PDB file of C-alpha atoms in Angstrom:
ATOM      1  CA  MET A  10     -12.259  47.033 -23.646  1.00  0.00           C
ATOM      2  CA  LYS A  11     -13.010  43.323 -24.178  1.00  0.00           C
ATOM      3  CA  LEU A  12     -16.746  43.922 -23.751  1.00  0.00           C
ATOM      4  CA  ARG A  13     -16.706  46.709 -26.320  1.00  0.00           C
ATOM      5  CA  PHE A  14     -14.802  44.519 -28.785  1.00  0.00           C
ATOM      6  CA  ALA A  15     -17.189  41.595 -28.266  1.00  0.00           C
ATOM      7  CA  THR A  16     -20.201  43.857 -28.789  1.00  0.00           C
ATOM      8  CA  LEU A  17     -18.702  45.291 -31.964  1.00  0.00           C
ATOM      9  CA  LEU A  18     -17.912  41.806 -33.272  1.00  0.00           C
ATOM     10  CA  LEU A  19     -21.431  40.568 -32.552  1.00  0.00           C
ATOM     11  CA  CYS A  20     -23.009  43.567 -34.284  1.00  0.00           C
ATOM     12  CA  SER A  21     -20.821  43.130 -37.351  1.00  0.00           C
ATOM     13  CA  LEU A  22     -21.737  39.430 -37.587  1.00  0.00           C
ATOM     14  CA  LEU A  23     -25.435  40.220 -37.380  1.00  0.00           C
ATOM     15  CA  LEU A  24     -25.178  42.896 -40.054  1.00  0.00           C
ATOM     16  CA  SER A  25     -23.152  40.720 -42.415  1.00  0.00           C
ATOM     17  CA  SER A  26     -25.601  37.821 -42.116  1.00  0.00           C
ATOM     18  CA  SER A  27     -28.512  40.110 -42.972  1.00  0.00           C
ATOM     19  CA  PHE A  28     -26.713  41.128 -46.188  1.00  0.00           C
ATOM     20  CA  LEU A  29     -25.879  37.551 -47.185  1.00  0.00           C
ATOM     21  CA  GLU A  30     -29.392  36.138 -46.896  1.00  0.00           C
ATOM     22  CA  PRO A  31     -30.979  38.225 -49.709  1.00  0.00           C
ATOM     23  CA  ALA A  32     -28.051  37.388 -51.985  1.00  0.00           C
ATOM     24  CA  MET A  33     -28.588  33.693 -51.373  1.00  0.00           C
ATOM     25  CA  ALA A  34     -32.324  34.061 -52.047  1.00  0.00           C
ATOM     26  CA  ASP A  35     -31.538  35.625 -55.431  1.00  0.00           C
ATOM     27  CA  ASP A  36     -29.313  32.673 -56.259  1.00  0.00           C
ATOM     28  CA  ASP A  37     -32.103  30.246 -55.352  1.00  0.00           C
ATOM     29  CA  SER A  38     -34.667  32.073 -57.464  1.00  0.00           C
ATOM     30  CA  SER A  39     -32.406  32.193 -60.530  1.00  0.00           C
ATOM     31  CA  TYR A  40     -31.471  28.540 -59.992  1.00  0.00           C
ATOM     32  CA  CYS A  41     -35.145  27.580 -59.775  1.00  0.00           C
ATOM     33  CA  SER A  42     -36.265  29.687 -62.734  1.00  0.00           C
ATOM     34  CA  ASN A  43     -33.455  28.387 -64.958  1.00  0.00           C
ATOM     35  CA  ASN A  44     -33.887  24.725 -64.050  1.00  0.00           C
ATOM     36  CA  CYS A  45     -37.688  24.854 -64.095  1.00  0.00           C
ATOM     37  CA  GLY A  46     -37.516  26.493 -67.521  1.00  0.00           C
ATOM     38  CA  VAL A  47     -35.564  23.482 -68.761  1.00  0.00           C
ATOM     39  CA  ARG A  48     -37.795  21.028 -66.892  1.00  0.00           C
ATOM     40  CA  CYS A  49     -41.005  22.545 -68.301  1.00  0.00           C
ATOM     41  CA  ALA A  50     -39.734  23.207 -71.844  1.00  0.00           C
ATOM     42  CA  LYS A  51     -41.902  20.466 -73.376  1.00  0.00           C
ATOM     43  CA  ALA A  52     -44.872  20.704 -70.982  1.00  0.00           C
ATOM     44  CA  GLY A  53     -48.338  20.988 -72.449  1.00  0.00           C
ATOM     45  CA  VAL A  54     -49.373  23.639 -69.918  1.00  0.00           C
ATOM     46  CA  GLN A  55     -46.148  25.532 -69.282  1.00  0.00           C
ATOM     47  CA  ASP A  56     -47.460  28.154 -66.852  1.00  0.00           C
ATOM     48  CA  ARG A  57     -48.808  25.482 -64.504  1.00  0.00           C
ATOM     49  CA  CYS A  58     -45.632  23.411 -64.836  1.00  0.00           C
ATOM     50  CA  LEU A  59     -43.446  26.433 -64.039  1.00  0.00           C
ATOM     51  CA  LYS A  60     -45.620  27.359 -61.048  1.00  0.00           C
ATOM     52  CA  TYR A  61     -45.469  23.944 -59.392  1.00  0.00           C
ATOM     53  CA  CYS A  62     -41.858  23.334 -60.343  1.00  0.00           C
ATOM     54  CA  GLY A  63     -40.952  26.676 -58.752  1.00  0.00           C
ATOM     55  CA  ILE A  64     -42.808  25.807 -55.547  1.00  0.00           C
ATOM     56  CA  CYS A  65     -41.112  22.415 -55.338  1.00  0.00           C
ATOM     57  CA  CYS A  66     -37.692  23.856 -56.164  1.00  0.00           C
ATOM     58  CA  LYS A  67     -37.903  26.477 -53.422  1.00  0.00           C
ATOM     59  CA  GLU A  68     -38.875  23.846 -50.848  1.00  0.00           C
ATOM     60  CA  CYS A  69     -36.512  21.081 -52.015  1.00  0.00           C
ATOM     61  CA  LYS A  70     -33.592  23.180 -53.327  1.00  0.00           C
ATOM     62  CA  CYS A  71     -33.275  20.925 -56.379  1.00  0.00           C
ATOM     63  CA  VAL A  72     -34.891  20.098 -59.723  1.00  0.00           C
ATOM     64  CA  PRO A  73     -34.362  16.806 -61.565  1.00  0.00           C
ATOM     65  CA  SER A  74     -32.528  17.042 -64.880  1.00  0.00           C
ATOM     66  CA  GLY A  75     -34.302  16.702 -68.215  1.00  0.00           C
ATOM     67  CA  THR A  76     -37.872  17.411 -69.175  1.00  0.00           C
ATOM     68  CA  TYR A  77     -39.396  14.247 -67.681  1.00  0.00           C
ATOM     69  CA  GLY A  78     -38.446  11.551 -65.181  1.00  0.00           C
ATOM     70  CA  ASN A  79     -35.100  11.470 -63.331  1.00  0.00           C
ATOM     71  CA  LYS A  80     -36.938  12.202 -60.065  1.00  0.00           C
ATOM     72  CA  HIS A  81     -34.568   9.816 -58.272  1.00  0.00           C
ATOM     73  CA  GLU A  82     -32.032  12.680 -58.414  1.00  0.00           C
ATOM     74  CA  CYS A  83     -34.134  14.698 -55.954  1.00  0.00           C
ATOM     75  CA  PRO A  84     -36.082  12.587 -53.412  1.00  0.00           C
ATOM     76  CA  CYS A  85     -37.819  15.610 -51.832  1.00  0.00           C
ATOM     77  CA  TYR A  86     -39.081  16.695 -55.275  1.00  0.00           C
ATOM     78  CA  ARG A  87     -40.162  13.126 -56.035  1.00  0.00           C
ATOM     79  CA  ASP A  88     -42.007  12.547 -52.750  1.00  0.00           C
ATOM     80  CA  LYS A  89     -44.114  15.755 -52.614  1.00  0.00           C
ATOM     81  CA  LEU A  90     -47.818  14.954 -53.015  1.00  0.00           C
ATOM     82  CA  ASN A  91     -50.839  17.162 -53.604  1.00  0.00           C
ATOM     83  CA  SER A  92     -54.049  16.949 -51.537  1.00  0.00           C
ATOM     84  CA  LYS A  93     -55.319  14.127 -53.780  1.00  0.00           C
ATOM     85  CA  GLY A  94     -52.234  11.982 -53.154  1.00  0.00           C
ATOM     86  CA  LYS A  95     -50.757  12.490 -56.616  1.00  0.00           C
ATOM     87  CA  PRO A  96     -47.264  13.846 -57.352  1.00  0.00           C
ATOM     88  CA  LYS A  97     -47.175  17.610 -56.879  1.00  0.00           C
ATOM     89  CA  CYS A  98     -43.944  18.323 -58.732  1.00  0.00           C
ATOM     90  CA  PRO A  99     -43.750  18.015 -62.531  1.00  0.00           C
TER      91      PRO A  99
END
């Protein structure tokens, strides 16, 4: 009886975690698209800004406020560099 209960509990935990992960991913993508839209609002090349901001947001889970600067709010975002050693995130 205890073994059956433990097996049922384990299966229910595994199933519930598989349903929660996609929901959290949707939250991250809407968070990133909303905040990157604000961040890139005044960018000269918006499509490129949105692309790199989105990449950085997904990896760092944050986007600095405003359209420029404030990178101290998100050290991961601030410290990402491209292959040429320049800041990757707008």
